[in-house]
Structures are given as C-alpha cells and as structure tokens.
C-alpha cells in the first residue's frame, strides 16, 4: 500500500484487506501475494488521482461530479424519470412496437442485455461494502443517487442510439465514442475526437477493472466462503478459460445459457430478500429508522453522515453505471426510429438495479442485524482498525451479504454462490464487449487486433481472482469513474440535442401522432 | 366465389401435405393460396450484446434464406398447378402470427399440417394446432 493514498481510499483498501485476510490464511498464498503487491503498487497513482478529495475535506470530487450531473439532467429534462416512467413500461411491453418489425432487437431485449451487464456484484457485494463502512444511512444516499441517475442514463442512451454507426452489412456500433465524434461535429464543437479517444482508453481500463477483476475477485470470495479456502488464481484460471471459450472460441451456448439464467437468478434473489424482509416485518420500521438517521446524523459509522453519503453515491454509481457510458453501448442496437424511446426505456435500468435490487441487499443486511451496535448508546461499533463497522460474522463484501441471507435460510449461500458466479460471468461477457468496442474504435476492426484484446482481458480475470479486494475495488472504481469524467463532459455538450428530441417526441406522443399498436 | 386459403408452411412433410391438400381444394373451388412462413420469435427473449449487434443483419439473412430455400420452390409448384398464389413471411409466435396473417390477407381458411406431437411436450408447451383451434378467426383445417 502506498503511503500517498488519501485517508479515504486507504480506509477502503484496509477494510477490504481485513475482510479478505479474515478468510484466507497467509500460507499457500505465495502467488496471490505477489500478484497483489505488484497490482497495488502499479495502480495506486491512478486511484489517487480519481479519488482525490477537495482540499481540506474528505469529499472525493468524482462523487460530486456524478451527483451534480445527475441533478442537472434531472432538472434540465424536467423530472423525466417520473414523467416518462409509465411510458417506459409501455415501451418495454411492446405496446408501441410495429409488428412488422418483429425479429429485430426489441426494447425489452436491449434493456435486459444492458441490465445483465450492470446487475451483478455491485448489487450484492458493493452494497455490503457501502453499508459495512458507511452504515445503514448509505442506503438512503444510494437510493437517491439511483433515482437521479435515471436522468443521466436517459441522456446517454438517447445519444447512443441517435449517433450510432450502422454498417452496410446491417450490424451496428454505438456508444459514447460515436456521439462524441459525430455529435460534437454536428454542433460545431471542438475536441470530440480527443474526448472519444480518452473515453475509449478508460473504457478499456474499466473493462479490465470493474467489469472483470472485481467480478472474478468477488466470485472467488464467494466460492471459498462455500467450499473452503484455496488459492485465488485457481478460480481465476478456470473462469478465464470459460470466458476465453466464449469470447474467443465463439462458444455461444455458454453465453446464451448465462443470458437466460441470470434474469431468473435476479428474480430468485429479490424474491428471497422479500421473504426475509417479510419474515422480519417487525424490524422494517427500525431498519428505515436507521437508514434515515444514518443518512443525516452521526451514528458511529465511518465518517458519519458524510461517510454514508460518499459510500452510498459511490456504490450506486458503480452499480448502475449511470453516466459511465457503458449502457449507451449496450442500448444502441435497438431497432427504433425514435432515439428518445430507448433513452426512456433505459431510465428503468438504474431503477431496477439500484432502487430495487441494491435496496433489497441493504435491507436484508440491516434487518438481520449484521452490523454490531453498542447496546448502551445504540451507536455502531467499529472494528479494531476503525475502518469499518464490526459485523457479526466478521465479514465484508459479498461474504457479509451471504452471512445476512444465510442467517434466515442456511442453504441460501449455495444459491448465492451460483448467482454470484453467474452474475460475475455475465458482467464479464458484457464488459468484454464494451471494452472490445472501445478497442476497435482505437485500433480498428480486425481479427488479430480483437484477439489481442480478448487475451489481455482473460489475463485480468486471473489477476482479479488472485488479488485482494482492497486494491481491486479501488482500481475498478477508478477506471469506471474515469469513463464518467469524460462521458459527462460530452453529455453536457450534447444535452440540448436530447432535449429537442425529447420535446418533439413527447408532443407527438400527446397529439397521438405516435401510434400504439395494441 | 374465390376465397383465400392461408397455409402454414415450415418446410416439413406435414406442412407439405397441408399445402398439397390446399392445392386440390383450391383447384376444385377456384380459391387462391397464401403460403405463410412464420419464424419463431419472441421479443421477450434474452440476448447477449454480440447477438444484439448482429440482430438486424441476421434477420435479413434469415428472411432471405427462408425465401429462397423454403418458399420459392413451393411457390413454383403451386403456380404450376394453376392456382393463384402469394407468400407471407413474418416473425412471431407461430399460431398468433398465422391468425394475424389470415386477418391481414382477408383469408377465409387456414390450413396446417399435423405435426404429430403428443404426450407431455405438447401438453406443456401447447401445439400450434391446438392454439389455432382456440384462437383462429377463421375455420382451421388440420391435415394429418
């Protein structure tokens, strides 16, 4: 660990180390340790840059950047996330789809594919990290960030569809790289090309970090939690081989099985969470009390209310990826004459991901009493290092979520292990695609070039599983937030275009010029 | 009076028998035939990002393949039998889409071949014939 780290990142990293080292004895970890040290020392500067705080405070500027953007989009588009929510559901149901276009990508398919990239470990492990450090109050800020993030997602996905590239053979490529170059040119703004290149570089890093290493890391953590300890590189190699078979070998069967199983896993996860919450219905009031109190007051969590806010916003952004630009890549393949319709559909994404699924995880952890409080003062008790709230099981991250669910249903940790591995896998597949799009944007399309990217991607699967949680989570967040820095600049520049598209569409919808088909 | 017969055709032997039967009926009564090919498709299926990207291209390829490999030879055969004929290709749920085609074409009859499904699979997933029998807007003839 570098000594130049900010207190905040250091806190997080230490919390991660503690959580991971609790489960792993030092012996037989030789390879893992080496990987971990090299990794931590080579990425520290990047992490520090992204997570540096405003001078004299411990508020990371990147968190403000995301929240201010989401607030501006929410106001600028006149609470589009509330106004268009019902219409979003109708679009997904297919009420406005022309039956003659059947066989093309539907709104439902674009949404679920984008969701399978975001619903994953952020919802299970990330939330546990946030609550473990920021306390229950982090949940409040996480939900708020999710609601605001819907407007950001709307903006980027509308642009993603509007400025996508359609090739002569019928395949499409879209995403921030394209709206940065084409959109800026259309508005006569300079710098579109530079932004696009920067975005593509960060997108590649993000695809190695949050979209890859964090996933294999937490999948491994969950596996050792169930089957007992073994070195991380073994999980890494196995997962890397499977990912390799899918993205290089074109083993579509694995990918399509995952695509079909993941939504059911998500339903099982939310369903089980609801059952646990219902079984502890007498605790619901207390839990919400803790969430609201913790959001605004000092309740003993690390960093108090500000700590809760930072954790909540940070995990929400990491989980639903609003403003990051990844969703704009996934959504751009939909077949629609109106780019705004896909923007409207995409605003459901942060809602499902953060407001529904993340909140379930948070409620289960709080309701099952995983966080230790002082019986006299009612304040949370910190662990020995003072970096996170002490937990009943001594766990953090995915293991904490697992402990919370298993307290009610002992067998659930096996289901959770399967879910985590599948979520991790589907997120990796999605991010390998996002990374590849950025890669081909920079270097051009071509079999050898694409193969190089895919092989590097698989190597990072192994590194992720072998390294400890702390450095991995820091680098993952840093890379993904770096994408957001560039992407949001472009969103500000192009938001008038989205607004005129939106106004035109909504007025035609009201006048009945846009027809319902069923 | 000339009526239109929609024949559900997927290239199978059963569907060929249905078409043969439709040809004899059409010849006898001066009817015309619409050969309808439905490509099974649900807008609520789950696809990977790569599948999304390629979907539009795939759809074009699938339609082209169905046109040349499945519909074109039959079109010639029906024309040779002296029956007025057209084709229709759509994506969707098979039974529902056949009904929609019958509606759009103003057809009087739907002919389909019996696939011979029985037992658990047919009970669980339903058969095209059974669904048509329940929802079709026009009389349905099932050819064994």
XYZ file of C-alpha atoms in Angstrom:
662
model
C 0.000 0.000 0.000
C 1.397 3.352 -0.967
C 1.677 5.912 1.768
C 0.498 8.651 -0.578
C -3.051 7.331 -0.573
C -5.783 9.634 0.666
C -7.233 8.691 4.026
C -10.460 7.723 2.300
C -9.051 5.245 -0.200
C -6.742 3.894 2.420
C -9.708 3.262 4.651
C -11.465 1.369 1.923
C -8.433 -0.630 0.992
C -7.740 -1.554 4.579
C -11.340 -2.624 5.055
C -11.012 -4.836 2.037
C -7.752 -6.324 3.210
C -9.222 -7.082 6.585
C -12.267 -8.704 5.062
C -10.226 -10.819 2.725
C -7.473 -11.763 5.113
C -10.036 -12.949 7.635
C -10.989 -15.691 5.227
C -7.569 -16.531 3.834
C -4.696 -17.864 5.868
C -1.355 -16.436 4.777
C 0.090 -19.833 3.929
C -0.066 -21.136 0.371
C -0.881 -17.649 -0.879
C 2.532 -17.001 -2.413
C 1.372 -16.359 -5.977
C -1.629 -14.379 -4.792
C 0.543 -12.165 -2.586
C 2.958 -11.355 -5.388
C 0.157 -10.536 -7.808
C -1.473 -8.414 -5.168
C 1.628 -6.383 -4.373
C 2.524 -5.695 -7.967
C -1.041 -4.756 -8.705
C -1.479 -2.426 -5.749
C 1.785 -0.592 -6.330
C 1.261 -0.114 -10.054
C -2.274 1.262 -9.918
C -2.060 3.418 -6.795
C -1.346 6.718 -8.581
C -4.357 6.352 -10.860
C -6.621 5.550 -7.937
C -5.311 8.544 -6.010
C -5.961 10.866 -8.914
C -9.573 9.814 -9.370
C -10.436 9.682 -5.697
C -8.588 12.759 -4.514
C -10.677 14.917 -2.219
C -11.447 18.590 -2.359
C -8.698 20.395 -0.430
C -9.395 20.462 3.268
C -12.262 17.989 3.089
C -12.626 14.258 2.687
C -15.198 14.548 -0.104
C -13.897 12.954 -3.315
C -14.512 15.296 -6.237
C -15.622 12.453 -8.501
C -18.648 11.695 -6.335
C -19.750 15.343 -6.560
C -19.144 15.272 -10.290
C -21.595 12.382 -10.775
C -24.267 13.650 -8.412
C -24.189 17.203 -9.738
C -24.502 15.859 -13.293
C -27.437 13.627 -12.366
C -29.139 16.554 -10.612
C -28.607 18.863 -13.573
C -30.031 16.313 -16.021
C -32.968 15.692 -13.715
C -33.808 19.413 -13.661
C -32.954 20.079 -17.319
C -35.242 17.302 -18.557
C -37.987 18.223 -16.120
C -38.029 15.092 -13.937
C -38.110 12.848 -16.990
C -37.623 9.820 -14.738
C -41.036 10.417 -13.193
C -42.853 11.828 -16.222
C -41.865 9.033 -18.568
C -41.842 6.114 -16.139
C -45.220 4.751 -17.245
C -44.351 5.227 -20.896
C -41.088 3.338 -20.318
C -43.067 0.329 -19.092
C -45.389 0.513 -22.124
C -42.381 0.630 -24.462
C -40.797 -2.401 -22.826
C -44.083 -4.286 -23.024
C -44.007 -3.647 -26.771
C -47.190 -1.563 -26.936
C -45.527 0.837 -29.360
C -43.611 -1.735 -31.430
C -44.678 -2.236 -35.032
C -45.470 -5.961 -35.510
C -43.834 -5.733 -38.940
C -40.521 -5.074 -37.195
C -40.767 -8.366 -35.292
C -37.457 -10.195 -35.380
C -35.484 -7.008 -34.761
C -33.983 -6.145 -31.355
C -36.849 -5.115 -29.089
C -36.759 -2.570 -26.271
C -37.095 -5.439 -23.831
C -34.044 -7.195 -25.232
C -31.894 -4.073 -25.249
C -32.904 -3.343 -21.649
C -32.296 -6.847 -20.330
C -28.936 -7.128 -22.065
C -27.839 -3.799 -20.619
C -29.140 -4.889 -17.220
C -27.220 -8.147 -17.288
C -24.108 -6.006 -17.618
C -24.980 -3.885 -14.581
C -26.876 -6.250 -12.287
C -24.108 -8.154 -10.701
C -21.710 -7.940 -7.880
C -22.275 -4.237 -7.392
C -25.714 -5.146 -6.140
C -24.577 -7.915 -3.834
C -21.009 -7.156 -2.791
C -20.827 -3.415 -3.447
C -23.825 -2.651 -1.280
C -22.362 -4.723 1.543
C -19.119 -2.746 1.300
C -21.057 0.544 1.369
C -23.120 -0.404 4.398
C -20.175 -2.000 6.150
C -18.312 1.307 6.020
C -20.975 3.993 5.737
C -23.627 2.329 7.872
C -27.339 1.959 7.013
C -27.501 5.661 6.113
C -25.576 4.846 2.938
C -28.755 3.150 1.683
C -30.631 6.450 1.620
C -27.994 8.160 -0.479
C -27.696 5.120 -2.695
C -31.436 5.198 -3.495
C -31.329 8.943 -4.107
C -28.338 8.528 -6.407
C -30.208 5.761 -8.231
C -33.261 7.955 -8.782
C -31.179 10.894 -10.019
C -29.028 8.585 -12.141
C -32.096 7.657 -14.184
C -31.913 11.067 -15.887
C -28.230 10.606 -16.693
C -28.924 7.210 -18.207
C -31.749 8.693 -20.267
C -29.394 11.296 -21.703
C -26.581 8.935 -22.633
C -28.752 6.205 -24.122
C -30.737 8.618 -26.287
C -27.442 9.909 -27.666
C -26.092 6.373 -28.051
C -28.930 5.424 -30.387
C -29.009 8.747 -32.233
C -25.341 8.730 -33.188
C -24.693 5.029 -33.623
C -22.926 3.717 -36.716
C -24.936 1.460 -38.961
C -22.752 -0.527 -41.291
C -23.650 -1.662 -44.783
C -23.943 -5.299 -43.712
C -26.532 -4.333 -41.087
C -24.537 -4.550 -37.845
C -24.496 -1.548 -35.557
C -21.907 0.027 -33.276
C -22.778 2.741 -30.835
C -21.702 4.387 -27.636
C -20.049 7.498 -26.265
C -17.157 7.263 -28.763
C -19.642 7.816 -31.567
C -21.710 10.588 -30.046
C -18.535 12.357 -29.025
C -17.190 12.384 -32.561
C -20.407 12.747 -34.576
C -22.404 14.814 -32.083
C -19.629 17.329 -31.448
C -19.077 17.708 -35.178
C -22.792 18.301 -35.692
C -22.881 21.036 -33.076
C -19.616 22.513 -34.355
C -17.859 21.909 -31.048
C -14.128 21.161 -30.872
C -12.483 18.290 -29.016
C -14.930 15.491 -29.789
C -12.238 13.261 -31.179
C -9.959 13.750 -28.157
C -12.795 13.001 -25.738
C -13.667 9.896 -27.715
C -10.088 8.619 -27.566
C -9.846 9.316 -23.838
C -13.166 7.603 -23.260
C -12.099 4.562 -25.244
C -8.885 4.263 -23.211
C -10.773 4.497 -19.903
C -13.416 2.115 -21.177
C -10.734 -0.483 -21.872
C -9.341 0.016 -18.358
C -12.859 -0.172 -16.922
C -13.476 -3.395 -18.768
C -10.381 -4.823 -17.068
C -11.321 -3.393 -13.663
C -14.937 -3.241 -12.547
C -16.154 -5.275 -15.467
C -13.650 -8.011 -14.902
C -11.265 -8.133 -11.927
C -13.826 -7.041 -9.355
C -16.130 -9.759 -10.688
C -13.648 -12.619 -10.570
C -12.366 -11.375 -7.214
C -15.781 -11.495 -5.579
C -16.765 -14.722 -7.319
C -13.705 -16.278 -5.722
C -14.524 -14.763 -2.337
C -17.973 -16.313 -2.505
C -16.630 -19.695 -3.615
C -14.150 -20.010 -0.735
C -16.947 -18.962 1.563
C -18.867 -22.064 0.474
C -16.279 -24.730 -0.315
C -13.383 -23.654 1.916
C -10.129 -21.894 1.277
C -7.986 -22.375 -1.812
C -5.727 -20.049 -3.830
C -7.455 -17.399 -5.920
C -5.523 -17.999 -9.092
C -7.274 -21.373 -9.475
C -10.696 -19.705 -9.687
C -9.132 -17.117 -11.939
C -7.719 -19.631 -14.383
C -10.957 -21.624 -14.553
C -13.067 -18.507 -15.152
C -10.546 -17.143 -17.637
C -10.706 -20.364 -19.636
C -14.505 -20.246 -19.785
C -14.516 -16.555 -20.719
C -11.883 -17.325 -23.351
C -14.032 -20.103 -24.807
C -16.986 -17.734 -25.084
C -15.388 -14.552 -26.404
C -12.616 -16.094 -28.484
C -13.925 -19.553 -29.276
C -17.394 -18.213 -30.014
C -18.949 -20.780 -27.698
C -22.345 -19.149 -27.925
C -24.080 -21.877 -25.944
C -22.428 -20.801 -22.667
C -23.244 -17.158 -23.281
C -26.843 -17.841 -24.167
C -27.344 -20.138 -21.178
C -25.990 -17.381 -18.937
C -28.229 -14.791 -20.565
C -31.225 -16.951 -19.807
C -30.302 -17.979 -16.265
C -29.214 -14.563 -14.971
C -32.686 -12.962 -15.042
C -34.098 -15.903 -13.091
C -31.285 -15.608 -10.579
C -32.132 -11.935 -10.153
C -35.778 -12.844 -9.539
C -34.813 -15.537 -7.012
C -32.502 -13.081 -5.262
C -35.100 -10.327 -4.948
C -37.791 -12.889 -4.037
C -35.707 -14.362 -1.225
C -34.841 -10.902 0.043
C -38.546 -10.010 0.124
C -39.341 -13.195 2.060
C -36.626 -12.442 4.626
C -37.884 -8.870 4.964
C -41.468 -10.118 5.350
C -40.423 -12.663 7.988
C -38.810 -9.858 9.973
C -41.618 -7.407 9.368
C -41.354 -6.058 12.914
C -37.832 -4.871 12.068
C -38.772 -2.911 8.938
C -39.580 0.258 10.862
C -36.324 0.059 12.812
C -34.365 -0.541 9.622
C -35.799 2.515 7.894
C -35.234 4.476 11.093
C -31.549 3.514 10.951
C -31.398 4.358 7.246
C -32.827 7.872 7.705
C -30.977 8.607 10.930
C -27.699 7.406 9.495
C -28.190 9.479 6.355
C -28.184 12.761 8.249
C -26.588 12.200 11.647
C -23.559 10.711 13.280
C -24.424 7.136 14.253
C -20.949 5.763 14.716
C -20.376 4.749 11.088
C -17.033 5.582 9.495
C -17.089 9.250 8.529
C -20.587 9.854 9.906
C -23.309 11.194 7.617
C -20.755 12.409 5.050
C -19.182 8.958 5.033
C -22.611 7.430 4.450
C -23.272 9.851 1.608
C -19.974 9.148 -0.100
C -20.358 5.394 0.234
C -23.956 5.452 -0.957
C -23.303 7.598 -4.003
C -20.152 5.745 -4.870
C -21.699 2.291 -4.757
C -24.804 3.435 -6.628
C -22.707 4.845 -9.433
C -20.601 1.717 -9.557
C -23.667 -0.497 -9.565
C -25.948 1.202 -12.091
C -23.199 2.811 -14.163
C -25.301 5.925 -14.870
C -23.051 8.480 -16.529
C -20.330 5.932 -17.161
C -21.337 5.467 -20.787
C -21.356 1.678 -20.845
C -25.139 1.470 -21.178
C -25.040 3.693 -24.247
C -23.020 0.949 -25.935
C -25.438 -1.809 -24.946
C -28.638 0.081 -25.787
C -27.610 1.324 -29.188
C -28.532 -1.878 -31.059
C -32.276 -1.477 -30.582
C -34.411 -1.043 -33.704
C -36.317 2.181 -33.325
C -36.985 5.273 -35.391
C -37.023 7.395 -32.236
C -33.757 7.520 -30.243
C -35.678 9.001 -27.315
C -37.669 5.791 -26.846
C -34.502 3.911 -25.950
C -33.485 6.690 -23.585
C -36.855 6.384 -21.873
C -36.537 2.601 -21.632
C -33.029 2.902 -20.229
C -34.155 5.007 -17.300
C -35.689 1.846 -15.878
C -32.181 0.458 -15.552
C -30.928 2.412 -12.514
C -34.388 1.955 -11.028
C -34.300 -1.844 -11.237
C -30.616 -2.085 -10.449
C -30.267 0.377 -7.601
C -33.658 1.380 -6.270
C -34.966 -2.204 -6.260
C -32.132 -4.761 -6.135
C -29.476 -2.828 -4.193
C -32.062 -1.738 -1.648
C -33.066 -5.373 -1.099
C -29.482 -6.304 -0.250
C -29.201 -3.326 2.089
C -32.451 -4.106 3.880
C -31.537 -7.754 4.408
C -28.141 -6.825 5.874
C -29.687 -4.230 8.184
C -32.753 -6.257 9.195
C -30.837 -9.409 10.030
C -28.667 -7.354 12.400
C -25.284 -7.997 10.803
C -23.878 -4.695 11.984
C -22.878 -4.666 15.645
C -24.235 -1.814 17.727
C -23.331 -0.784 21.234
C -26.304 -1.847 23.397
C -25.946 1.200 25.639
C -25.563 4.035 23.169
C -27.143 2.437 20.082
C -24.123 3.594 18.081
C -22.312 1.280 15.696
C -19.156 -0.367 16.933
C -16.152 -0.119 14.648
C -13.731 -2.947 14.023
C -10.291 -2.919 15.617
C -8.692 -0.884 12.854
C -11.562 1.591 12.934
C -12.065 1.300 9.199
C -15.490 -0.346 9.052
C -18.402 -1.280 11.255
C -17.806 -4.563 13.073
C -20.056 -7.323 11.777
C -21.498 -10.410 13.489
C -19.673 -12.704 11.099
C -16.513 -10.592 10.809
C -17.080 -10.455 7.055
C -17.209 -7.713 4.456
C -18.204 -7.554 0.812
C -20.020 -10.494 -0.666
C -19.378 -12.643 2.397
C -21.352 -10.167 4.517
C -24.343 -10.388 2.189
C -24.036 -14.151 2.238
C -23.984 -14.191 6.039
C -27.068 -11.963 6.169
C -29.095 -14.177 3.851
C -27.846 -17.415 5.414
C -28.958 -16.327 8.841
C -32.536 -16.949 7.725
C -32.001 -19.568 5.026
C -28.836 -21.584 5.623
C -28.982 -23.046 2.138
C -29.107 -19.644 0.504
C -25.350 -19.260 0.455
C -25.157 -22.052 -2.085
C -27.695 -20.330 -4.315
C -25.905 -17.046 -3.750
C -22.611 -18.652 -4.741
C -24.152 -19.817 -8.007
C -25.793 -16.415 -8.535
C -22.563 -14.548 -7.836
C -20.566 -16.692 -10.246
C -23.230 -16.315 -12.950
C -23.626 -12.564 -12.392
C -19.872 -12.201 -12.454
C -19.740 -14.164 -15.649
C -22.486 -12.246 -17.455
C -20.981 -8.930 -16.379
C -17.612 -10.043 -17.728
C -19.168 -11.013 -21.053
C -20.918 -7.624 -21.297
C -17.798 -5.703 -20.365
C -15.605 -7.699 -22.712
C -17.950 -6.428 -25.398
C -17.799 -2.803 -24.205
C -14.020 -2.988 -23.956
C -13.785 -4.546 -27.379
C -15.902 -1.761 -28.913
C -13.546 0.808 -27.392
C -10.538 -1.205 -28.556
C -11.755 -1.441 -32.157
C -12.635 2.266 -32.073
C -8.994 3.000 -31.260
C -7.229 0.370 -33.306
C -9.725 -0.576 -35.994
C -11.514 -3.854 -36.591
C -9.568 -6.947 -37.447
C -9.243 -10.493 -36.166
C -5.719 -10.250 -34.767
C -6.361 -6.906 -33.093
C -9.527 -8.207 -31.487
C -7.798 -11.390 -30.365
C -5.079 -9.381 -28.595
C -7.709 -7.525 -26.583
C -9.554 -10.721 -25.687
C -6.396 -12.458 -24.473
C -5.441 -9.477 -22.291
C -8.996 -9.439 -20.960
C -8.704 -13.090 -19.904
C -5.365 -12.432 -18.142
C -7.086 -9.823 -15.984
C -9.667 -12.395 -14.916
C -6.833 -14.333 -13.276
C -5.251 -11.243 -11.694
C -8.611 -10.197 -10.288
C -9.234 -13.511 -8.588
C -5.739 -13.638 -7.128
C -5.501 -10.056 -5.821
C -7.075 -8.846 -2.588
C -10.347 -6.947 -2.525
C -8.922 -3.561 -1.497
C -6.636 -2.717 -4.427
C -9.029 -4.368 -6.881
C -12.058 -2.415 -5.747
C -10.086 0.834 -5.822
C -8.777 0.313 -9.309
C -12.181 -0.903 -10.562
C -13.928 2.187 -9.259
C -11.203 4.491 -10.502
C -11.280 3.168 -14.065
C -15.053 3.230 -14.294
C -15.281 6.723 -12.830
C -12.629 7.953 -15.256
C -15.045 6.947 -18.029
C -17.707 9.054 -16.327
C -15.467 12.123 -16.220
C -15.124 12.137 -19.983
C -18.628 10.933 -20.754
C -20.391 13.553 -18.664
C -18.477 16.383 -20.332
C -19.901 15.107 -23.614
C -23.388 14.791 -22.123
C -23.335 18.442 -21.044
C -22.240 19.476 -24.534
C -24.933 17.434 -26.256
C -27.861 17.741 -23.882
C -29.675 20.394 -25.968
C -29.920 17.816 -28.760
C -31.504 15.326 -26.380
C -33.915 17.992 -25.177
C -35.186 18.865 -28.632
C -35.553 15.160 -29.461
C -37.428 14.631 -26.205
C -39.777 17.588 -26.676
C -40.562 16.605 -30.235
C -41.258 13.006 -29.255
C -43.374 13.801 -26.216
C -45.511 16.314 -28.115
C -46.134 13.807 -30.902
C -46.971 11.215 -28.282
C -49.516 13.559 -26.710
C -51.048 14.542 -30.053
C -51.467 10.889 -30.999
C -49.073 11.097 -33.960
C -47.198 8.213 -32.356
C -49.428 5.248 -32.572
C -49.958 2.409 -30.148
C -50.076 -0.985 -31.822
C -52.067 -2.987 -29.331
C -66.596 -17.226 -55.333
C -62.846 -17.129 -54.860
C -61.545 -17.383 -51.314
C -58.062 -17.132 -49.872
C -56.531 -20.067 -48.041
C -53.606 -19.357 -45.685
C -51.352 -22.413 -45.500
C -48.931 -22.538 -42.581
C -45.719 -23.776 -44.161
C -42.399 -24.559 -42.463
C -40.828 -26.918 -44.982
C -41.768 -30.066 -43.042
C -43.519 -33.067 -44.608
C -46.644 -32.323 -42.620
C -46.793 -28.759 -43.935
C -46.207 -30.037 -47.459
C -49.205 -32.356 -47.071
C -51.285 -29.389 -45.918
C -50.192 -27.433 -48.983
C -50.961 -30.395 -51.296
C -54.421 -30.643 -49.799
C -54.912 -26.891 -50.145
C -53.933 -27.106 -53.822
C -56.606 -29.764 -54.526
C -59.238 -27.677 -52.682
C -58.204 -24.503 -54.471
C -58.290 -26.213 -57.866
C -61.724 -27.639 -57.136
C -63.251 -24.385 -55.884
C -61.222 -21.694 -57.675
C -59.572 -20.445 -54.478
C -56.181 -18.752 -54.078
C -53.401 -19.691 -51.670
C -51.143 -17.663 -49.344
C -48.113 -19.688 -48.280
C -47.316 -18.355 -44.812
C -43.926 -18.959 -43.206
C -43.523 -17.887 -39.585
C -40.098 -17.599 -37.999
C -40.445 -18.363 -34.295
C -39.506 -15.244 -32.352
C -40.190 -13.663 -29.007
C -39.403 -10.011 -28.299
C -39.016 -11.077 -24.660
C -36.087 -13.437 -25.131
C -32.662 -12.675 -23.686
C -29.747 -11.939 -25.992
C -26.037 -11.291 -25.488
C -24.521 -7.952 -26.582
C -22.981 -9.538 -29.668
C -26.343 -11.016 -30.661
C -27.925 -7.557 -30.310
C -25.317 -6.035 -32.555
C -25.805 -8.641 -35.264
C -29.580 -8.999 -34.982
C -30.535 -6.718 -37.859
C -28.124 -8.445 -40.215
C -29.203 -11.909 -39.055
C -32.837 -11.045 -39.597
C -32.144 -10.081 -43.195
C -30.200 -13.301 -43.736
C -32.899 -15.443 -42.144
C -35.634 -13.897 -44.256
C -33.570 -14.342 -47.399
C -32.799 -17.961 -46.594
C -36.446 -18.737 -45.878
C -37.472 -17.044 -49.096
C -35.056 -18.965 -51.334
C -34.843 -22.321 -49.585
C -38.374 -22.779 -48.307
C -40.857 -20.574 -50.098
C -39.538 -20.206 -53.655
C -39.734 -23.909 -54.667
C -43.264 -24.239 -53.281
C -44.348 -21.049 -54.989
C -43.348 -22.562 -58.330
C -45.125 -25.816 -57.525
C -48.402 -24.106 -56.706
C -48.172 -21.867 -59.745
C -47.555 -24.955 -61.897
C -50.775 -26.417 -60.514
C -52.590 -23.371 -61.874
C -53.554 -21.872 -58.544
C -53.125 -18.123 -57.817
C -50.580 -17.868 -55.029
C -48.763 -15.358 -52.802
C -46.349 -15.707 -49.882
C -46.065 -14.142 -46.447
C -43.107 -14.226 -44.049
C -43.310 -12.956 -40.508
C -41.557 -13.235 -37.164
C -43.520 -14.109 -34.073
C -45.412 -16.720 -32.117
C -46.493 -19.241 -34.758
C -50.209 -19.635 -34.067
C -50.801 -15.955 -33.258
C -48.906 -14.826 -36.315
C -50.844 -17.184 -38.609
C -54.051 -15.628 -37.285
C -52.673 -12.143 -37.936
C -51.718 -13.108 -41.483
C -55.223 -14.530 -42.070
C -56.728 -11.270 -40.827
C -54.425 -9.042 -42.863
C -54.966 -11.067 -46.041
C -58.723 -11.333 -45.532
C -58.374 -15.103 -45.756
C -61.339 -17.459 -45.327
C -59.493 -20.556 -44.200
C -56.267 -21.645 -42.501
C -54.693 -24.984 -43.409
C -51.902 -26.514 -41.374
C -50.238 -29.898 -41.185
C -50.465 -32.013 -38.051
C -47.026 -32.323 -36.500
C -47.973 -35.463 -34.609
C -46.860 -34.050 -31.242
C -48.429 -35.803 -28.343
C -47.720 -36.508 -24.734
C -46.029 -34.291 -22.219
C -44.256 -31.859 -24.564
C -47.488 -30.927 -26.327
C -49.320 -30.630 -23.023
C -46.664 -28.382 -21.528
C -45.921 -26.118 -24.445
C -49.135 -26.456 -26.402
C -49.203 -27.256 -30.078
C -49.749 -24.867 -32.946
C -52.837 -26.837 -33.989
C -54.404 -26.720 -30.535
C -53.742 -23.000 -30.134
C -55.117 -22.230 -33.591
C -58.227 -24.257 -32.857
C -58.839 -21.994 -29.878
C -57.928 -18.555 -31.222
C -58.289 -18.623 -35.012
C -60.653 -16.011 -36.503
C -61.459 -18.314 -39.454
C -62.112 -22.063 -39.840
C -58.961 -24.174 -39.451
C -58.236 -27.370 -41.351
C -55.653 -29.687 -39.820
C -54.205 -32.104 -42.352
C -52.857 -35.353 -40.885
